[in-house]
Tab-separated table of C-alpha atoms and ligand atoms in Angstrom:
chain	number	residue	atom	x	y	z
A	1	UNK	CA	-20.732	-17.935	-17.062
A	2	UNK	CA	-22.131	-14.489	-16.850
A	3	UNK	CA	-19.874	-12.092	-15.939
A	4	UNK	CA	-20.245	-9.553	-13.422
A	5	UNK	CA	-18.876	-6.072	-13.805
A	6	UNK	CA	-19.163	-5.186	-9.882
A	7	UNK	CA	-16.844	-8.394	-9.303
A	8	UNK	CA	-14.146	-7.111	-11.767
A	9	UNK	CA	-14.142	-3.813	-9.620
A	10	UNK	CA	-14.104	-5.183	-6.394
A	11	UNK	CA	-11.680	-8.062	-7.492
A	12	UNK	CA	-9.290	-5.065	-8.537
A	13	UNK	CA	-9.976	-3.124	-5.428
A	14	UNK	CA	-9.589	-6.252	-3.031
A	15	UNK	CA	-6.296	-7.399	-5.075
A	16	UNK	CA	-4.477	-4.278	-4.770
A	17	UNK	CA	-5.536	-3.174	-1.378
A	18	UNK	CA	-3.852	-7.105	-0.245
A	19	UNK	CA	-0.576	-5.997	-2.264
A	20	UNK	CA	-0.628	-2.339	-0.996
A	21	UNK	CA	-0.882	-3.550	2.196
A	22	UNK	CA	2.039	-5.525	2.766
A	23	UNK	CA	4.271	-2.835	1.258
A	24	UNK	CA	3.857	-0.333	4.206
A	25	UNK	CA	6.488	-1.724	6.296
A	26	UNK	CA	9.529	-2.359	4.216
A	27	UNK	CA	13.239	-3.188	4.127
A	28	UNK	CA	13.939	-1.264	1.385
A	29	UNK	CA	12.106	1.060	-0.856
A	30	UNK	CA	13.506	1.971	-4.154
A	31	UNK	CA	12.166	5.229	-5.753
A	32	UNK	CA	12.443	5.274	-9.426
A	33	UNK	CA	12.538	2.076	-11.755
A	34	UNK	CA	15.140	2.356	-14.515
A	35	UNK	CA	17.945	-0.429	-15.019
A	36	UNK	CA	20.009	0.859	-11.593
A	37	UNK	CA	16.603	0.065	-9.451
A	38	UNK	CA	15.332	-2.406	-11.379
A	39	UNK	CA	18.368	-4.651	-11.071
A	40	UNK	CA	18.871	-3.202	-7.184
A	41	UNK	CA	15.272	-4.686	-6.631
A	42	UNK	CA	15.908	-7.676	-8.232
A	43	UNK	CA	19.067	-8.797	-6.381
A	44	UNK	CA	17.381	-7.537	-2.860
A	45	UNK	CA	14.041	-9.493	-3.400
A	46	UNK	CA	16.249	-12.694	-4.467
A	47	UNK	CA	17.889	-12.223	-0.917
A	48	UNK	CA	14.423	-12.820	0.641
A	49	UNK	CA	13.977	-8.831	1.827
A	50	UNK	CA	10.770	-7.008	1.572
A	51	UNK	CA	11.697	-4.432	-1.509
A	52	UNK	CA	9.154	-1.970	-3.161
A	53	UNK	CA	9.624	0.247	-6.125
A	54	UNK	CA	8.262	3.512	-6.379
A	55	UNK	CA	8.045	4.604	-10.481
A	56	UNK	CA	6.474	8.064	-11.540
A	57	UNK	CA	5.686	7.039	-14.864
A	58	UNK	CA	3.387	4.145	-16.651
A	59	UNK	CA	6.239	2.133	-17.454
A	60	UNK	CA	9.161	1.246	-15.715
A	61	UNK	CA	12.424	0.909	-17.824
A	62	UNK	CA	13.366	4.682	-17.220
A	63	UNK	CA	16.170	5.451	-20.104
A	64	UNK	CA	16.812	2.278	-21.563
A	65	UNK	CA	13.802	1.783	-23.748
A	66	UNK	CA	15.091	4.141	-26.102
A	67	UNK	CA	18.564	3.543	-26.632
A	68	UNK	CA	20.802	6.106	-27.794
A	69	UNK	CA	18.877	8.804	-29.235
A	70	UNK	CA	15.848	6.437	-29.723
A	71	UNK	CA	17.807	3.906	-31.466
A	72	UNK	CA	16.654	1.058	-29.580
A	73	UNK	CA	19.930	-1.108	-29.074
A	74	UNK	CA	22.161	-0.744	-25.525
A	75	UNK	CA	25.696	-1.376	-25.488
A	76	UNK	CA	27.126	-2.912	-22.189
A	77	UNK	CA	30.851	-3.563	-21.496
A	78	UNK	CA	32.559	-6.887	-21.009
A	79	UNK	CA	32.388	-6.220	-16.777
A	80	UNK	CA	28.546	-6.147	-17.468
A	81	UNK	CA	27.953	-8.739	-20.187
A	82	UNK	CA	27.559	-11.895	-17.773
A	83	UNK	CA	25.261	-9.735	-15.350
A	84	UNK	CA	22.955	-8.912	-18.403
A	85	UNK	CA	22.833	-12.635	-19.832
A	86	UNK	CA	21.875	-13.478	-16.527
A	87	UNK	CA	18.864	-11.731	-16.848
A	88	UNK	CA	17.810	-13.878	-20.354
A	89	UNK	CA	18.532	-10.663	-22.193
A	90	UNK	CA	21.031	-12.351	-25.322
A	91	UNK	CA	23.799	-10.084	-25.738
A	92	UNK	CA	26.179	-9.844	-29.418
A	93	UNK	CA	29.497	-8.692	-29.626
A	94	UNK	CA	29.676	-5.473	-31.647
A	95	UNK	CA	33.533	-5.490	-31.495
A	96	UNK	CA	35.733	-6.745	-28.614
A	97	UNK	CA	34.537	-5.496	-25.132
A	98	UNK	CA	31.401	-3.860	-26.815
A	99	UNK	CA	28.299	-5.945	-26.313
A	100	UNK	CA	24.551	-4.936	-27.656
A	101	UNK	CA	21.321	-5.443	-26.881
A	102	UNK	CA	17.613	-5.025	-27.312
A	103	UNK	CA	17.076	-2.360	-25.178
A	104	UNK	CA	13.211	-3.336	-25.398
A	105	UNK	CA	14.190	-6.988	-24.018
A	106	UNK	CA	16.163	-5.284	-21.670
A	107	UNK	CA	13.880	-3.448	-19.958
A	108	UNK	CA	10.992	-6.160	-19.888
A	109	UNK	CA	13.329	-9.260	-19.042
A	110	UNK	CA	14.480	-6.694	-16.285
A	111	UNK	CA	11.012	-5.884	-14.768
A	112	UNK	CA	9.757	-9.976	-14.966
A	113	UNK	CA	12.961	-11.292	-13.417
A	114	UNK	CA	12.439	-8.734	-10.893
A	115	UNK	CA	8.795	-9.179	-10.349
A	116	UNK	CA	9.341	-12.540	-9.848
A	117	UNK	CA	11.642	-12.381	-7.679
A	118	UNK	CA	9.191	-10.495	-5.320
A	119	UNK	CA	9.471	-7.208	-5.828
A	120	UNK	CA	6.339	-5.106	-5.408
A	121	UNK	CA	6.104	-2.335	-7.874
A	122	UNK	CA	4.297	0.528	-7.734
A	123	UNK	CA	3.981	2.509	-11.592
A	124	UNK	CA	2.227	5.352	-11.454
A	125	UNK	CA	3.290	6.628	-8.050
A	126	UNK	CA	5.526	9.358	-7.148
A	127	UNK	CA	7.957	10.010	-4.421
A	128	UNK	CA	7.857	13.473	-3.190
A	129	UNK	CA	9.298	13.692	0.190
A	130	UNK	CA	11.067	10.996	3.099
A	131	UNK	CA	10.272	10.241	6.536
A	132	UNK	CA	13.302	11.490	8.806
A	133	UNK	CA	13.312	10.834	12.803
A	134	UNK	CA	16.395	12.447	14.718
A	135	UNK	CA	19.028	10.560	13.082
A	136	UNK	CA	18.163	9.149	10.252
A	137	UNK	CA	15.828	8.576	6.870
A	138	UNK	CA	13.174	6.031	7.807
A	139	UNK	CA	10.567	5.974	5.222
A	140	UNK	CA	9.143	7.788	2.085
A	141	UNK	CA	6.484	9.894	1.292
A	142	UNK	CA	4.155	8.780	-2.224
A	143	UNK	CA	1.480	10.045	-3.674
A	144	UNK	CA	-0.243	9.359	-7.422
A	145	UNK	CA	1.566	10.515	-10.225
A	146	UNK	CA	-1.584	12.304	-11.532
A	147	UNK	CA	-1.922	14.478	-8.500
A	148	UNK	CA	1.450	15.869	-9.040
A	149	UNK	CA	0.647	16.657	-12.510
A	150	UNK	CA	-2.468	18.347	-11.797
A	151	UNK	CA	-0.910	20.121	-9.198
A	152	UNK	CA	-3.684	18.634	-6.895
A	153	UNK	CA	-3.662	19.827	-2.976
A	154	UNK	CA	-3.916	16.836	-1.805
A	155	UNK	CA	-2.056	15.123	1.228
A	156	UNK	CA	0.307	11.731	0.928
A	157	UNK	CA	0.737	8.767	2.300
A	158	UNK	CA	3.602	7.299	3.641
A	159	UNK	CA	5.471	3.508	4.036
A	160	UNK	CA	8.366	2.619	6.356
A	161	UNK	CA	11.188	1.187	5.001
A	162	UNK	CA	15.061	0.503	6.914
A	163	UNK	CA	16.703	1.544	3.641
A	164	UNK	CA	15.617	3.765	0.951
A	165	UNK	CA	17.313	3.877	-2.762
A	166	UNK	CA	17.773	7.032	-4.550
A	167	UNK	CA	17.642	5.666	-8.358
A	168	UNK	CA	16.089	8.515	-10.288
A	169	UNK	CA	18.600	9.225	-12.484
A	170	UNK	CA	20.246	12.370	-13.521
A	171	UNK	CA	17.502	14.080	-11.211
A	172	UNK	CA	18.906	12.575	-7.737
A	173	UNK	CA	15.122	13.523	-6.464
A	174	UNK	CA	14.915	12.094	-3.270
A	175	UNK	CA	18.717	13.489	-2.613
A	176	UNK	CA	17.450	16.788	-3.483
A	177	UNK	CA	14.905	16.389	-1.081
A	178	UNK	CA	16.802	15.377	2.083
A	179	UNK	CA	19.469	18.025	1.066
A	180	UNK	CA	16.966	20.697	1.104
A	181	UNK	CA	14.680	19.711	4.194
A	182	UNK	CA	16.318	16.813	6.225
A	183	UNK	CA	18.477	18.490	8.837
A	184	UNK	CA	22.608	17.387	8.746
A	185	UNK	CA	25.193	17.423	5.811
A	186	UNK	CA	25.234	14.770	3.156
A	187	UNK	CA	27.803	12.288	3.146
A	188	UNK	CA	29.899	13.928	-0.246
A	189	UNK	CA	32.741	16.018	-0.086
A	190	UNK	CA	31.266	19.389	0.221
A	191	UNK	CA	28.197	18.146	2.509
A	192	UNK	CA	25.959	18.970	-0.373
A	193	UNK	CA	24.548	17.717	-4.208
A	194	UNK	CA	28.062	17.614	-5.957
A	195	UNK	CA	26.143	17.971	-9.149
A	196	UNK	CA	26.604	16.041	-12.543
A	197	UNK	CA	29.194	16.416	-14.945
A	198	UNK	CA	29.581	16.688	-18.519
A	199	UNK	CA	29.817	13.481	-20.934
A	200	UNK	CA	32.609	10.847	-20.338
A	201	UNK	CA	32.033	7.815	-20.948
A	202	UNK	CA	34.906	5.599	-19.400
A	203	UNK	CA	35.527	7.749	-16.142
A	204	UNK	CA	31.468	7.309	-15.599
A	205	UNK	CA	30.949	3.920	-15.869
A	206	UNK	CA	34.171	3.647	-12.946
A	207	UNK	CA	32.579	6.461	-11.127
A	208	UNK	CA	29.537	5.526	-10.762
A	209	UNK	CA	29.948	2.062	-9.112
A	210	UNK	CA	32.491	4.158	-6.576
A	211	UNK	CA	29.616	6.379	-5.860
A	212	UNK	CA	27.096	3.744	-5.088
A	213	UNK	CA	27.001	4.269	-1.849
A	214	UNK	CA	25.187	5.698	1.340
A	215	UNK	CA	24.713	9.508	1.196
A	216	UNK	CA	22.790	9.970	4.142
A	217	UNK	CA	21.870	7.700	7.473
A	218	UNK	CA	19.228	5.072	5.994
A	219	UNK	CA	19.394	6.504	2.054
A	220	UNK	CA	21.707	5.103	-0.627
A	221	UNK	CA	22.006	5.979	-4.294
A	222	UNK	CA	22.377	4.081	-7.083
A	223	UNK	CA	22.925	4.666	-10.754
A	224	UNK	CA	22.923	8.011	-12.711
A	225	UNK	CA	21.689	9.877	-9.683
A	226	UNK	CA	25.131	8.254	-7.453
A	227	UNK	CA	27.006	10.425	-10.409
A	228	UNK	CA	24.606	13.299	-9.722
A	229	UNK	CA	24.944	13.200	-6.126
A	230	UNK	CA	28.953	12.613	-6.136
A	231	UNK	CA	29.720	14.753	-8.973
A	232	UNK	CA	31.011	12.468	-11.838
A	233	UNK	CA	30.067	12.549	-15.207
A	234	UNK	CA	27.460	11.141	-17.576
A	235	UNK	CA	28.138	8.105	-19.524
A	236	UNK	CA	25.679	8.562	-22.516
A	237	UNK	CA	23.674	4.888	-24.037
A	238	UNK	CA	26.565	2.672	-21.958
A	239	UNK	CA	24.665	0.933	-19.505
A	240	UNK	CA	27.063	-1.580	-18.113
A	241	UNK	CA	27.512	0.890	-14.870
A	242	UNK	CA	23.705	0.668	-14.326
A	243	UNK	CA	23.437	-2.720	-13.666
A	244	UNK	CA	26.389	-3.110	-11.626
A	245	UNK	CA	25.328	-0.125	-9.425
A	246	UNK	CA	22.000	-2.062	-9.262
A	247	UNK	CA	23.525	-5.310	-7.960
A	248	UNK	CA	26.320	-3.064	-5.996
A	249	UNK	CA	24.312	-1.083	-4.084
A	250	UNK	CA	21.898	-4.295	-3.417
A	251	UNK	CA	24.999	-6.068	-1.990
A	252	UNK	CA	25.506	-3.360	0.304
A	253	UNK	CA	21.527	-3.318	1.584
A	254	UNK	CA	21.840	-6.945	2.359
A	255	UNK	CA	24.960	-6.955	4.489
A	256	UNK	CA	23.298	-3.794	6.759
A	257	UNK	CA	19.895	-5.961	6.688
A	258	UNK	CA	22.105	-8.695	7.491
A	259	UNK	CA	24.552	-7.285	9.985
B	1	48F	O1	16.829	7.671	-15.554
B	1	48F	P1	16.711	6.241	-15.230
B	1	48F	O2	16.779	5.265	-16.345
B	1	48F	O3	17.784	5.928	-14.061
B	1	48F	P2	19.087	4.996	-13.958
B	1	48F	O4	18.702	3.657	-13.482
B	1	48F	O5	19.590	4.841	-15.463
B	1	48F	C1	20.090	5.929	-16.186
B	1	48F	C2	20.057	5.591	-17.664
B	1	48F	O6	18.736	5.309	-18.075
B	1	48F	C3	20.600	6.677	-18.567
B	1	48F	C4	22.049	6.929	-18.384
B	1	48F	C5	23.077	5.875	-18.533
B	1	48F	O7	23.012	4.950	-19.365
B	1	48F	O8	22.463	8.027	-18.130
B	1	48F	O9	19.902	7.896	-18.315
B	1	48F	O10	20.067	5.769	-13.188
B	1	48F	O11	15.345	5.978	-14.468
B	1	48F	C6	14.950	6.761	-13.378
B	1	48F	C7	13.471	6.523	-13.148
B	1	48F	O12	13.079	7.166	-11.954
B	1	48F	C8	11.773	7.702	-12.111
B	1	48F	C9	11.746	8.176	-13.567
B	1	48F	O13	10.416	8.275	-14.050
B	1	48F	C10	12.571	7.093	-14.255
B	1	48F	O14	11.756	6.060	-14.774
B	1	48F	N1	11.611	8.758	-11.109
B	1	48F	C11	12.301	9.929	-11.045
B	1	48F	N2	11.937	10.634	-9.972
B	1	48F	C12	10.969	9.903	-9.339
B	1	48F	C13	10.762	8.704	-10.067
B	1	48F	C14	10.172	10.101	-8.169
B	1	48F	N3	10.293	11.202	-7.414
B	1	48F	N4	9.275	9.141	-7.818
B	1	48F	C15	9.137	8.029	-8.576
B	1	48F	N5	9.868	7.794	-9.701
Protein backbone atom coordinates (compact mmCIF):
# COMPACT_ATOMS: atom_id res chain seq x y z
CA UNK A 1 0.00 0.00 0.00
CA UNK A 2 1.26 3.40 -0.87
CA UNK A 3 1.47 5.55 1.77
CA UNK A 4 0.26 8.93 1.96
CA UNK A 5 2.10 11.66 3.79
CA UNK A 6 -1.08 14.14 3.93
CA UNK A 7 -2.95 11.14 5.80
CA UNK A 8 -0.15 10.82 8.46
CA UNK A 9 -0.70 14.66 9.10
CA UNK A 10 -4.20 14.78 9.18
CA UNK A 11 -4.41 11.35 11.08
CA UNK A 12 -2.17 13.21 13.79
CA UNK A 13 -4.17 16.35 13.62
CA UNK A 14 -7.66 14.49 13.74
CA UNK A 15 -6.28 12.08 16.67
CA UNK A 16 -5.21 14.70 18.93
CA UNK A 17 -7.83 17.28 18.30
CA UNK A 18 -10.51 13.96 19.49
CA UNK A 19 -8.18 13.58 22.73
CA UNK A 20 -7.78 17.39 23.30
CA UNK A 21 -11.19 17.68 23.11
CA UNK A 22 -12.52 15.67 25.75
CA UNK A 23 -10.00 17.09 28.23
CA UNK A 24 -11.61 20.62 28.40
CA UNK A 25 -14.07 19.82 30.96
CA UNK A 26 -12.43 17.89 33.71
CA UNK A 27 -12.68 16.51 37.24
CA UNK A 28 -9.37 16.97 38.00
CA UNK A 29 -6.37 18.41 36.36
CA UNK A 30 -2.99 17.62 37.62
CA UNK A 31 -0.17 20.09 36.65
CA UNK A 32 3.18 18.55 36.65
CA UNK A 33 3.93 14.70 36.11
CA UNK A 34 6.57 13.37 38.51
CA UNK A 35 5.86 10.22 40.84
CA UNK A 36 3.32 12.47 43.32
CA UNK A 37 1.02 13.20 40.01
CA UNK A 38 1.71 10.40 38.25
CA UNK A 39 0.50 8.02 40.95
CA UNK A 40 -2.40 10.86 41.94
CA UNK A 41 -3.56 10.35 38.22
CA UNK A 42 -3.37 6.91 38.30
CA UNK A 43 -5.50 6.16 41.39
CA UNK A 44 -8.17 9.03 40.18
CA UNK A 45 -8.53 7.60 36.56
CA UNK A 46 -8.91 3.94 38.20
CA UNK A 47 -11.91 5.57 40.15
CA UNK A 48 -13.60 6.25 36.76
CA UNK A 49 -12.98 10.39 36.99
CA UNK A 50 -12.00 12.43 34.06
CA UNK A 51 -8.11 13.30 35.12
CA UNK A 52 -5.59 15.22 32.84
CA UNK A 53 -1.96 15.89 33.40
CA UNK A 54 -0.36 18.92 32.50
CA UNK A 55 3.82 18.22 32.14
CA UNK A 56 6.23 21.13 31.01
CA UNK A 57 8.80 18.95 29.83
CA UNK A 58 9.18 15.99 27.01
CA UNK A 59 9.07 13.39 29.47
CA UNK A 60 7.14 12.85 32.36
CA UNK A 61 8.93 11.14 35.37
CA UNK A 62 9.99 14.61 36.89
CA UNK A 63 12.95 13.64 39.55
CA UNK A 64 12.93 10.09 39.62
CA UNK A 65 14.68 9.22 36.41
CA UNK A 66 17.82 10.14 37.84
CA UNK A 67 18.07 8.82 41.14
CA UNK A 68 20.22 10.26 43.63
CA UNK A 69 22.66 12.38 42.01
CA UNK A 70 22.08 10.56 38.65
CA UNK A 71 22.59 7.25 40.08
CA UNK A 72 19.67 5.68 38.68
CA UNK A 73 18.32 3.42 41.64
CA UNK A 74 15.27 4.86 44.16
CA UNK A 75 15.00 3.74 47.56
CA UNK A 76 11.37 3.51 49.00
CA UNK A 77 10.49 2.62 52.63
CA UNK A 78 8.66 -0.43 53.88
CA UNK A 79 5.10 1.96 54.12
CA UNK A 80 5.73 2.36 50.29
CA UNK A 81 7.09 -0.99 49.13
CA UNK A 82 3.56 -2.74 48.46
CA UNK A 83 2.27 0.57 46.69
CA UNK A 84 5.37 0.41 44.30
CA UNK A 85 5.08 -3.50 43.54
CA UNK A 86 1.72 -2.71 42.72
CA UNK A 87 2.73 -0.80 39.98
CA UNK A 88 4.99 -4.01 38.36
CA UNK A 89 8.02 -2.02 39.40
CA UNK A 90 10.16 -5.24 41.39
CA UNK A 91 11.52 -3.84 44.41
CA UNK A 92 14.97 -5.55 46.52
CA UNK A 93 15.67 -5.14 49.94
CA UNK A 94 18.87 -3.14 50.43
CA UNK A 95 18.75 -3.72 54.25
CA UNK A 96 15.62 -4.00 56.45
CA UNK A 97 12.99 -1.23 55.72
CA UNK A 98 15.19 0.04 52.73
CA UNK A 99 13.83 -1.11 49.41
CA UNK A 100 15.44 -0.16 45.75
CA UNK A 101 14.50 0.23 42.55
CA UNK A 102 15.04 1.03 38.92
CA UNK A 103 14.24 4.39 38.94
CA UNK A 104 13.99 4.05 34.96
CA UNK A 105 11.20 1.21 35.51
CA UNK A 106 9.81 3.39 37.88
CA UNK A 107 9.02 6.12 36.02
CA UNK A 108 7.79 4.19 32.78
CA UNK A 109 5.72 1.39 34.71
CA UNK A 110 4.33 4.65 36.42
CA UNK A 111 3.27 6.57 33.23
CA UNK A 112 1.70 3.04 31.39
CA UNK A 113 -0.23 1.99 34.48
CA UNK A 114 -1.44 5.41 34.52
CA UNK A 115 -2.15 5.83 30.90
CA UNK A 116 -4.02 2.95 30.99
CA UNK A 117 -5.90 3.62 33.45
CA UNK A 118 -7.25 6.69 31.48
CA UNK A 119 -5.40 9.37 32.19
CA UNK A 120 -4.91 11.94 29.44
CA UNK A 121 -1.50 13.42 29.42
CA UNK A 122 -0.43 16.33 28.06
CA UNK A 123 3.90 16.54 27.74
CA UNK A 124 4.97 19.43 26.43
CA UNK A 125 2.44 21.82 27.92
CA UNK A 126 2.80 24.27 30.59
CA UNK A 127 0.62 25.60 33.29
CA UNK A 128 0.98 29.23 33.78
CA UNK A 129 -1.98 30.60 35.49
CA UNK A 130 -5.74 29.12 37.07
CA UNK A 131 -9.18 30.01 36.43
CA UNK A 132 -10.68 31.58 39.77
CA UNK A 133 -14.58 32.66 39.99
CA UNK A 134 -15.61 34.40 43.41
CA UNK A 135 -14.91 31.60 45.61
CA UNK A 136 -12.95 29.30 44.34
CA UNK A 137 -10.15 27.75 41.70
CA UNK A 138 -12.10 26.30 38.78
CA UNK A 139 -9.80 25.60 36.01
CA UNK A 140 -6.20 26.14 34.63
CA UNK A 141 -4.61 28.12 32.25
CA UNK A 142 -1.92 26.04 29.52
CA UNK A 143 -0.09 27.00 26.96
CA UNK A 144 3.00 25.10 24.88
CA UNK A 145 6.05 24.67 26.62
CA UNK A 146 7.97 26.23 23.67
CA UNK A 147 6.14 29.50 23.87
CA UNK A 148 7.24 29.97 27.36
CA UNK A 149 10.71 29.35 26.42
CA UNK A 150 10.76 31.67 23.64
CA UNK A 151 9.17 34.08 25.63
CA UNK A 152 6.44 34.17 22.86
CA UNK A 153 3.40 36.87 23.35
CA UNK A 154 1.06 34.72 22.75
CA UNK A 155 -2.39 34.16 24.57
CA UNK A 156 -3.55 30.62 26.39
CA UNK A 157 -6.04 28.47 26.49
CA UNK A 158 -7.86 27.25 29.21
CA UNK A 159 -9.81 23.72 30.54
CA UNK A 160 -12.27 23.43 33.44
CA UNK A 161 -11.63 21.12 35.92
CA UNK A 162 -13.62 20.68 39.78
CA UNK A 163 -10.20 19.98 41.31
CA UNK A 164 -6.83 21.02 40.35
CA UNK A 165 -3.41 19.29 41.76
CA UNK A 166 -0.45 21.29 42.53
CA UNK A 167 2.42 18.50 41.92
CA UNK A 168 5.36 20.49 40.65
CA UNK A 169 7.67 19.80 43.07
CA UNK A 170 9.96 21.91 45.06
CA UNK A 171 8.57 24.85 42.78
CA UNK A 172 4.80 24.73 44.21
CA UNK A 173 4.02 26.72 40.71
CA UNK A 174 0.52 26.81 40.54
CA UNK A 175 0.54 27.72 44.54
CA UNK A 176 2.72 30.51 43.70
CA UNK A 177 0.36 31.57 41.31
CA UNK A 178 -2.92 31.68 43.28
CA UNK A 179 -0.86 33.19 46.21
CA UNK A 180 0.22 36.00 44.13
CA UNK A 181 -3.01 36.78 41.97
CA UNK A 182 -6.07 34.77 43.32
CA UNK A 183 -7.71 37.01 45.89
CA UNK A 184 -8.06 35.31 49.80
CA UNK A 185 -5.37 33.70 52.13
CA UNK A 186 -4.09 30.21 51.59
CA UNK A 187 -5.11 27.57 53.77
CA UNK A 188 -1.33 27.28 55.82
CA UNK A 189 -0.57 28.75 58.93
CA UNK A 190 0.57 32.14 57.99
CA UNK A 191 -2.05 32.48 54.95
CA UNK A 192 0.89 32.38 52.65
CA UNK A 193 3.82 29.88 50.78
CA UNK A 194 5.39 28.49 54.10
CA UNK A 195 8.42 27.79 52.02
CA UNK A 196 10.67 24.57 51.94
CA UNK A 197 13.03 23.48 54.37
CA UNK A 198 16.38 22.17 54.52
CA UNK A 199 17.21 18.25 54.11
CA UNK A 200 15.57 15.69 56.53
CA UNK A 201 14.83 12.82 55.48
CA UNK A 202 12.51 11.02 58.11
CA UNK A 203 10.48 14.20 59.28
CA UNK A 204 9.77 14.70 55.25
CA UNK A 205 8.57 11.64 54.23
CA UNK A 206 5.84 12.09 57.59
CA UNK A 207 5.37 15.63 56.56
CA UNK A 208 4.62 15.44 53.46
CA UNK A 209 1.66 12.96 53.49
CA UNK A 210 0.27 15.48 56.49
CA UNK A 211 0.55 18.23 54.03
CA UNK A 212 -1.29 16.61 51.22
CA UNK A 213 -4.00 18.45 51.44
CA UNK A 214 -6.30 21.35 50.10
CA UNK A 215 -4.55 24.78 50.17
CA UNK A 216 -7.04 26.73 48.56
CA UNK A 217 -11.02 26.24 47.58
CA UNK A 218 -10.82 23.70 44.48
CA UNK A 219 -6.64 23.31 44.56
CA UNK A 220 -4.79 20.56 46.43
CA UNK A 221 -1.10 19.77 46.58
CA UNK A 222 0.62 16.84 46.46
CA UNK A 223 4.20 15.75 46.81
CA UNK A 224 7.39 17.92 47.14
CA UNK A 225 5.43 21.05 46.42
CA UNK A 226 2.75 19.97 49.75
CA UNK A 227 6.36 20.38 51.69
CA UNK A 228 6.94 23.62 49.79
CA UNK A 229 3.65 24.98 50.38
CA UNK A 230 3.44 23.80 54.25
CA UNK A 231 6.92 24.40 55.10
CA UNK A 232 8.55 20.95 55.83
CA UNK A 233 11.63 19.77 54.65
CA UNK A 234 13.16 17.95 51.70
CA UNK A 235 13.64 14.31 51.78
CA UNK A 236 16.52 13.87 49.20
CA UNK A 237 16.33 10.27 46.58
CA UNK A 238 13.53 8.69 49.27
CA UNK A 239 10.55 8.47 47.33
CA UNK A 240 8.24 6.42 49.44
CA UNK A 241 6.36 9.91 50.48
CA UNK A 242 5.74 10.55 46.73
CA UNK A 243 3.71 7.84 46.03
CA UNK A 244 1.72 7.87 49.04
CA UNK A 245 0.98 11.63 48.59
CA UNK A 246 -0.01 10.50 45.04
CA UNK A 247 -2.56 7.90 46.17
CA UNK A 248 -3.36 10.27 49.40
CA UNK A 249 -4.27 13.17 47.85
CA UNK A 250 -6.25 10.97 45.06
CA UNK A 251 -8.27 9.47 47.97
CA UNK A 252 -9.20 12.77 49.03
CA UNK A 253 -10.37 13.99 45.21
CA UNK A 254 -12.61 11.02 45.06
CA UNK A 255 -14.52 11.39 48.29
CA UNK A 256 -15.24 15.44 47.28
CA UNK A 257 -16.12 14.02 43.60
CA UNK A 258 -18.00 11.55 45.45
CA UNK A 259 -19.64 13.46 48.26
O1 LIG B 1 9.78 17.42 40.86
P1 LIG B 1 8.88 16.29 40.57
O2 LIG B 1 9.47 14.94 40.41
O3 LIG B 1 7.69 16.33 41.67
P2 LIG B 1 7.21 15.33 42.83
O4 LIG B 1 6.21 14.39 42.29
O5 LIG B 1 8.51 14.48 43.19
C1 LIG B 1 9.63 15.07 43.78
C2 LIG B 1 10.83 14.15 43.59
O6 LIG B 1 11.07 13.94 42.21
C3 LIG B 1 12.11 14.66 44.21
C4 LIG B 1 12.06 14.72 45.69
C5 LIG B 1 11.76 13.55 46.54
O7 LIG B 1 12.12 12.39 46.28
O8 LIG B 1 12.30 15.75 46.28
O9 LIG B 1 12.40 15.97 43.72
O10 LIG B 1 6.85 16.18 43.96
O11 LIG B 1 8.06 16.60 39.24
C6 LIG B 1 7.41 17.82 39.04
C7 LIG B 1 7.09 17.94 37.57
O12 LIG B 1 6.28 19.08 37.36
C8 LIG B 1 6.64 19.70 36.14
C9 LIG B 1 8.16 19.52 36.07
O13 LIG B 1 8.62 19.63 34.74
C10 LIG B 1 8.32 18.14 36.68
O14 LIG B 1 8.35 17.13 35.68
N1 LIG B 1 6.18 21.09 36.21
C11 LIG B 1 6.62 22.06 37.06
N2 LIG B 1 5.94 23.19 36.88
C12 LIG B 1 5.05 22.96 35.87
C13 LIG B 1 5.20 21.62 35.44
C14 LIG B 1 4.07 23.76 35.20
N3 LIG B 1 3.86 25.04 35.54
N4 LIG B 1 3.34 23.19 34.21
C15 LIG B 1 3.55 21.90 33.85
N5 LIG B 1 4.48 21.10 34.45
Amino acid sequence: MALDERTITRAILKRWQEKFDSCLEMDVGIVGGGPSGLVAGYYLSSLGHKVCLFERKLSVGGGMWGGGMMMNEIVVQEEARSLLESFDVPTREFERGYHCADSVLAVTALASKALRAGLKIWNLMSVEDVVMREERVTGLVINWTAVELARLHVDPLTVSCRFVIDATGHACELVRVVERKVPGRLLTPSGKIEGEKSLWAERAEELTLVNTREVFPGVYVAGMAANATFGGPRMGPIFGGMLLSGRKVAEEIHRRLAG
